[in-house]
CSV table of C-alpha atoms and ligand atoms in Angstrom, one decimal:
chain,number,residue,atom,x,y,z
A,1,MET,CA,8.9,102.4,67.6
A,2,LEU,CA,9.3,104.6,65.3
A,3,PRO,CA,6.9,105.3,62.9
A,4,ARG,CA,7.3,104.5,59.0
A,5,THR,CA,8.0,107.4,57.3
A,6,SER,CA,9.5,106.7,54.0
A,7,SER,CA,6.8,106.4,52.3
A,8,LEU,CA,7.7,105.7,48.5
A,9,ALA,CA,5.6,106.2,45.8
A,10,PRO,CA,6.1,106.4,42.0
A,11,SER,CA,5.1,109.9,40.7
A,12,ASP,CA,4.9,109.6,37.0
A,13,ASP,CA,2.9,112.5,36.6
A,14,LEU,CA,5.1,115.2,38.8
A,15,LEU,CA,7.6,114.8,35.5
A,16,PRO,CA,6.1,113.2,32.5
A,17,GLY,CA,8.6,111.3,31.2
A,18,VAL,CA,10.8,110.6,34.0
A,19,ARG,CA,10.3,107.9,36.7
A,20,VAL,CA,10.3,109.7,39.8
A,21,PHE,CA,10.3,108.3,43.1
A,22,LEU,CA,9.7,110.1,46.5
A,23,ALA,CA,11.5,109.5,49.5
A,24,ASP,CA,9.2,111.3,51.7
A,25,GLU,CA,11.2,112.3,54.5
A,26,THR,CA,8.3,114.8,56.0
A,27,HIS,CA,6.6,112.6,58.5
A,28,TYR,CA,8.6,111.9,61.8
A,29,PRO,CA,7.2,113.8,64.5
A,30,SER,CA,9.6,116.8,64.2
A,31,GLY,CA,8.9,117.2,60.2
A,32,SER,CA,12.5,117.2,59.7
A,33,HIS,CA,14.7,114.4,57.8
A,34,LYS,CA,17.2,114.6,60.3
A,35,GLU,CA,15.2,113.0,62.8
A,36,PRO,CA,16.6,109.2,62.3
A,37,ALA,CA,19.8,110.9,62.8
A,38,ALA,CA,18.9,112.6,66.2
A,39,ARG,CA,17.2,109.3,67.3
A,40,ALA,CA,20.4,107.5,66.3
A,41,ILE,CA,22.3,109.9,68.7
A,42,VAL,CA,19.5,109.8,71.9
A,43,ALA,CA,20.1,105.9,71.6
A,44,ARG,CA,23.9,106.5,72.0
A,45,ALA,CA,23.3,108.9,74.8
A,46,VAL,CA,21.3,106.5,76.7
A,47,ALA,CA,23.4,103.9,76.2
A,48,ASP,CA,26.6,106.2,77.0
A,49,GLY,CA,24.9,107.2,80.3
A,50,HIS,CA,24.3,110.9,79.4
A,51,ASP,CA,21.7,112.5,80.7
A,52,ARG,CA,21.5,115.4,78.6
A,53,VAL,CA,22.1,116.2,74.8
A,54,VAL,CA,23.2,119.8,73.3
A,55,VAL,CA,22.9,120.8,69.8
A,56,GLY,CA,23.4,124.1,67.5
A,57,SER,CA,20.4,124.6,65.4
A,58,CYS,CA,19.0,126.8,62.8
A,59,GLY,CA,15.8,124.7,63.7
A,60,SER,CA,15.2,121.7,62.2
A,61,TYR,CA,18.0,119.6,64.0
A,62,GLY,CA,17.1,121.1,66.7
A,63,ARG,CA,13.4,120.4,66.6
A,64,ALA,CA,14.5,116.7,65.7
A,65,MET,CA,16.8,116.5,68.6
A,66,ALA,CA,14.1,117.7,70.8
A,67,THR,CA,11.7,115.1,69.9
A,68,ALA,CA,14.2,112.5,70.2
A,69,CYS,CA,15.4,113.3,73.9
A,70,ALA,CA,11.7,113.7,75.3
A,71,THR,CA,10.6,110.6,73.7
A,72,ALA,CA,13.6,108.9,75.3
A,73,GLY,CA,13.1,111.2,78.7
A,74,VAL,CA,16.9,112.6,78.0
A,75,ARG,CA,17.0,116.2,78.4
A,76,CYS,CA,18.0,118.4,75.9
A,77,THR,CA,19.7,121.7,75.3
A,78,VAL,CA,18.8,123.8,71.7
A,79,VAL,CA,21.4,126.8,70.9
A,80,LEU,CA,19.9,128.8,67.9
A,81,PRO,CA,21.0,132.2,66.2
A,82,ALA,CA,19.6,135.1,67.6
A,83,ASP,CA,19.8,136.3,64.1
A,84,TRP,CA,18.0,133.7,62.4
A,85,GLY,CA,16.4,130.7,63.3
A,86,ASP,CA,13.2,129.5,64.0
A,87,SER,CA,11.8,131.0,67.4
A,88,GLY,CA,12.4,127.6,69.8
A,89,ALA,CA,8.7,127.6,70.1
A,90,PHE,CA,8.6,123.6,69.3
A,91,ALA,CA,11.6,122.5,70.9
A,92,ALA,CA,10.6,124.2,74.1
A,93,ALA,CA,7.3,122.6,74.2
A,94,THR,CA,8.5,119.1,74.0
A,95,GLY,CA,10.7,120.6,77.2
A,96,ALA,CA,14.0,121.4,75.9
A,97,ASP,CA,16.1,124.1,77.1
A,98,VAL,CA,16.6,127.0,74.6
A,99,HIS,CA,19.1,129.3,74.0
A,100,PHE,CA,20.0,132.0,71.9
A,101,VAL,CA,23.3,133.1,70.6
A,102,PRO,CA,24.4,136.3,68.7
A,103,GLY,CA,24.9,135.8,65.0
A,104,GLY,CA,23.8,133.1,62.8
A,105,TYR,CA,24.3,129.0,62.0
A,106,GLU,CA,27.5,128.4,63.0
A,107,ASP,CA,27.8,130.7,66.0
A,108,ALA,CA,25.3,128.6,67.3
A,109,VAL,CA,26.8,125.5,66.7
A,110,GLY,CA,30.2,126.9,68.4
A,111,ALA,CA,28.5,128.0,71.4
A,112,SER,CA,27.1,124.6,71.7
A,113,HIS,CA,30.0,122.7,71.4
A,114,ARG,CA,31.1,124.7,74.2
A,115,LEU,CA,28.3,124.5,76.2
A,116,ALA,CA,28.1,120.9,76.0
A,117,VAL,CA,31.8,120.7,77.7
A,118,SER,CA,31.1,122.8,80.2
A,119,GLU,CA,28.1,121.4,81.3
A,120,GLY,CA,29.5,117.5,80.2
A,121,ALA,CA,26.4,116.9,78.4
A,122,MET,CA,26.9,115.0,74.8
A,123,ASP,CA,27.6,117.3,72.1
A,124,GLY,CA,25.1,115.8,69.6
A,125,ASN,CA,26.5,118.2,66.7
A,126,VAL,CA,26.8,117.1,63.2
A,127,ASP,CA,30.5,117.8,63.4
A,128,GLY,CA,30.9,116.6,66.7
A,129,PRO,CA,32.2,113.7,68.7
A,130,TYR,CA,29.5,111.5,67.6
A,131,LYS,CA,29.1,112.4,63.9
A,132,ASP,CA,29.3,108.9,62.9
A,133,VAL,CA,26.6,108.1,65.0
A,134,ILE,CA,24.5,111.0,62.7
A,135,PHE,CA,25.7,109.1,59.9
A,136,GLU,CA,24.3,106.2,60.8
A,137,GLY,CA,21.1,107.4,61.4
A,138,HIS,CA,20.7,109.5,58.8
A,139,GLY,CA,22.0,105.9,56.5
A,140,HIS,CA,18.5,104.4,57.5
A,141,VAL,CA,16.7,105.8,54.8
A,142,ILE,CA,18.8,104.5,52.0
A,143,ASP,CA,18.4,100.7,53.3
A,144,SER,CA,14.7,101.7,53.6
A,145,LEU,CA,14.8,102.7,49.3
A,146,TYR,CA,17.2,100.2,48.6
A,147,HIS,CA,14.8,97.6,50.2
A,148,GLU,CA,11.9,98.9,48.1
A,149,LEU,CA,13.9,99.7,44.9
A,150,GLY,CA,16.0,96.9,44.5
A,151,PRO,CA,19.8,97.2,43.1
A,152,ALA,CA,19.6,98.7,40.1
A,153,PRO,CA,21.4,102.2,39.6
A,154,ALA,CA,19.7,105.4,40.3
A,155,SER,CA,19.7,109.3,40.8
A,156,LEU,CA,19.5,110.6,44.1
A,157,TRP,CA,18.7,113.7,44.8
A,158,ILE,CA,19.4,115.9,48.4
A,159,PRO,CA,19.1,118.9,49.4
A,160,VAL,CA,22.3,120.5,51.1
A,161,GLY,CA,22.9,122.4,53.8
A,162,ASN,CA,25.9,121.3,55.9
A,163,GLY,CA,26.2,118.4,53.3
A,164,THR,CA,25.9,115.3,56.2
A,165,THR,CA,22.9,114.0,54.6
A,166,ILE,CA,24.8,113.8,51.1
A,167,VAL,CA,28.1,112.2,53.1
A,168,ALA,CA,25.6,109.6,55.1
A,169,ALA,CA,23.8,108.8,52.3
A,170,HIS,CA,27.2,108.4,50.1
A,171,ARG,CA,28.9,106.0,52.9
A,172,ARG,CA,25.4,103.6,53.5
A,173,LEU,CA,25.1,103.1,49.5
A,174,ARG,CA,29.1,102.3,49.2
A,175,ALA,CA,28.2,99.9,51.9
A,176,LEU,CA,25.7,98.4,49.9
A,177,GLY,CA,27.6,98.7,47.0
A,178,TRP,CA,24.3,100.3,45.3
A,179,PRO,CA,25.5,102.7,42.2
A,180,VAL,CA,23.4,105.6,42.8
A,181,ALA,CA,24.2,109.1,41.0
A,182,LEU,CA,23.9,111.8,44.3
A,183,HIS,CA,22.8,115.1,43.3
A,184,GLY,CA,23.2,117.8,45.8
A,185,VAL,CA,20.3,121.0,45.6
A,186,GLY,CA,21.1,124.1,47.2
A,187,SER,CA,20.6,127.9,47.1
A,188,PRO,CA,22.7,129.7,44.6
A,189,GLY,CA,25.5,131.7,45.9
A,190,ASN,CA,24.7,130.9,49.5
A,191,ASN,CA,26.4,127.4,50.3
A,192,PRO,CA,30.0,127.1,49.4
A,193,ILE,CA,29.1,123.4,48.6
A,194,VAL,CA,27.0,125.2,45.5
A,195,THR,CA,29.8,127.9,45.0
A,196,SER,CA,32.6,125.6,45.0
A,197,TRP,CA,31.6,123.0,43.2
A,198,PRO,CA,32.9,121.4,40.7
A,199,GLY,CA,36.3,122.8,42.4
A,200,LEU,CA,38.0,122.8,46.0
A,201,TYR,CA,35.9,123.7,49.0
A,202,GLN,CA,36.4,127.3,49.7
A,203,VAL,CA,34.3,128.5,52.6
A,204,LEU,CA,32.5,132.2,51.4
A,205,PRO,CA,32.3,135.5,53.7
A,206,ARG,CA,30.1,135.4,56.2
A,207,ASP,CA,28.2,138.3,54.8
A,208,ALA,CA,28.6,137.1,51.3
A,209,VAL,CA,25.0,134.8,52.0
A,210,VAL,CA,21.8,136.0,52.1
A,211,THR,CA,18.6,134.2,54.1
A,212,THR,CA,15.3,133.8,53.7
A,213,GLU,CA,11.9,132.5,55.3
A,214,HIS,CA,12.4,129.8,52.2
A,215,ASN,CA,16.0,129.0,51.8
A,216,GLU,CA,16.7,129.0,55.5
A,217,PRO,CA,18.1,125.6,56.0
A,218,LEU,CA,20.1,125.7,52.9
A,219,VAL,CA,21.9,128.8,54.3
A,220,ASN,CA,25.7,128.4,55.5
A,221,TRP,CA,29.0,130.4,54.7
A,222,HIS,CA,30.8,127.5,56.4
A,223,ALA,CA,29.0,123.7,55.2
A,224,LEU,CA,30.3,121.8,58.1
A,225,HIS,CA,30.6,118.9,55.9
A,226,GLY,CA,31.4,120.7,53.2
A,227,PRO,CA,34.9,118.9,51.9
A,228,ASP,CA,33.3,115.7,52.3
A,229,ALA,CA,30.2,116.1,50.5
A,230,LEU,CA,31.9,117.4,47.3
A,231,ALA,CA,34.2,114.4,47.5
A,232,ALA,CA,31.0,112.1,47.7
A,233,ILE,CA,29.0,114.1,45.3
A,234,ASP,CA,31.9,113.4,42.7
A,235,ALA,CA,32.8,109.7,43.4
A,236,SER,CA,29.1,109.2,43.1
A,237,GLY,CA,29.2,110.4,39.7
A,238,GLY,CA,26.2,113.2,40.6
A,239,ALA,CA,26.1,117.0,40.5
A,240,VAL,CA,25.5,120.0,42.5
A,241,HIS,CA,22.4,122.2,41.5
A,242,ALA,CA,21.2,125.6,42.6
A,243,VAL,CA,17.7,126.5,42.8
A,244,ALA,CA,16.1,130.1,43.4
A,245,ASP,CA,13.6,130.6,46.0
A,246,ASP,CA,11.0,131.0,43.7
A,247,GLU,CA,11.9,127.2,42.0
A,248,LEU,CA,11.4,125.8,45.9
A,249,LEU,CA,8.0,127.3,45.9
A,250,ALA,CA,6.9,126.0,42.5
A,251,ALA,CA,8.1,122.5,43.6
A,252,GLN,CA,6.7,122.8,46.9
A,253,ALA,CA,3.4,123.4,45.0
A,254,MET,CA,3.9,120.6,43.0
A,255,LEU,CA,3.8,118.4,45.9
A,256,ALA,CA,1.0,119.7,47.7
A,257,ARG,CA,-1.3,119.4,44.5
A,258,GLN,CA,-0.6,115.5,45.0
A,259,GLY,CA,-0.7,115.5,48.5
A,260,THR,CA,2.4,115.9,50.1
A,261,VAL,CA,3.4,118.4,52.7
A,262,ALA,CA,6.8,119.5,52.4
A,263,GLY,CA,8.8,122.6,53.4
A,264,ALA,CA,9.9,124.8,50.6
A,265,ALA,CA,13.9,124.1,51.9
A,266,GLY,CA,12.5,120.6,51.9
A,267,SER,CA,11.2,120.7,48.4
A,268,ALA,CA,14.6,121.8,47.0
A,269,ALA,CA,15.6,118.0,45.6
A,270,LEU,CA,12.2,118.0,43.3
A,271,ALA,CA,13.2,121.9,42.4
A,272,GLY,CA,16.6,120.7,41.4
A,273,LEU,CA,15.4,117.4,39.4
A,274,VAL,CA,12.7,119.8,37.8
A,275,ALA,CA,15.6,122.4,36.3
A,276,TYR,CA,17.9,119.4,35.2
A,277,VAL,CA,15.1,117.9,33.4
A,278,ARG,CA,15.0,121.0,31.6
A,279,THR,CA,18.4,120.6,30.4
A,280,GLY,CA,17.6,117.2,28.8
A,281,SER,CA,19.9,115.3,30.6
A,282,VAL,CA,18.2,112.6,32.5
A,283,ARG,CA,18.3,108.8,32.4
A,284,GLY,CA,17.1,106.2,34.5
A,285,ASP,CA,15.3,106.2,37.9
A,286,GLN,CA,15.1,109.3,39.9
A,287,ILE,CA,14.8,109.7,43.5
A,288,VAL,CA,13.7,112.7,45.3
A,289,LEU,CA,14.2,113.1,48.9
A,290,LEU,CA,11.5,115.4,50.7
A,291,SER,CA,11.7,117.0,54.7
A,292,GLY,CA,9.0,118.7,56.1
A,293,ARG,CA,10.8,121.5,57.6
B,301,PLP,C1,14.8,121.1,55.2
B,301,PLP,C2,16.0,121.2,55.2
B,301,PLP,N1,17.0,120.6,54.0
B,301,PLP,C3,18.5,120.5,54.2
B,301,PLP,C4,19.2,120.6,55.1
B,301,PLP,C5,20.5,120.6,55.0
B,301,PLP,O1,20.9,119.2,55.3
B,301,PLP,P1,22.8,119.0,55.2
B,301,PLP,O2,22.7,119.9,56.3
B,301,PLP,O3,22.5,117.5,55.9
B,301,PLP,O4,23.3,118.7,54.3
B,301,PLP,C6,18.7,120.8,56.4
B,301,PLP,C7,19.1,120.9,57.6
B,301,PLP,O5,18.5,121.1,58.6
B,301,PLP,C8,16.9,121.1,56.2
B,301,PLP,O6,16.1,121.5,57.5
């Protein structure tokens, strides 16, 4: 059974005058808010008779999948970019096979698609054949929030990389009939969801993005669910916001002061809300999704 992970605490003191709820997704064993999606994939792998799941990752989805696979006794291969990503040590410690490929995140995902085919393994990538299972897994947190907050309108702030979490949230919100405005928060200039908003999705030149140790999970030159994420945000009545590394770190420190240990990128949603509050446009309850990695 999964540990309880979405501890929702009203945090009036975080932003005076604004009712902020923390959707704390930091407590999974891997530290990643991607773990429920990974667990959904592993459950399907077992049901479909796969003994190995292959994913590409810059770090956190790989950690989540390696953790979920180890729990279920399913083998796991994590493909990481040699240019930038985590060391693979966490995934390896769970028993996963870790491969490095030249290039960045998108190259690792491409290589992992090919590896899954050549090994006859389950392709667990967010843009792979089981992406609907991933969306369902990510939707669990929405059910949990709905259960705790009820049907009143709200805004939900989510960090954006590929836009997978945003698309999944939108699907589940629509299914529940819960009117929640989705706000995606990314790194300025470093993600096409951020640079395309509010227009049509346009991929960035590969060398246009700047990765740092803080913004890394938010950086993509191609966001794998970019067009759908833009459409979801628009349809929900929300918007896309950009926060620089110093704003990520300030939000992370703010959370640490009240006892929540989130990653810098995992604090992006709060950083986006903090910046938006300064515009004086915030109305109603604000929910902030946090991730540990
Ligand atoms: C901390 C953090 N924020 C944001 C993201 C991006 O999420 P998504 O790809 O669902 O937009 C990730 C992805 O790994 C992440 O680890």
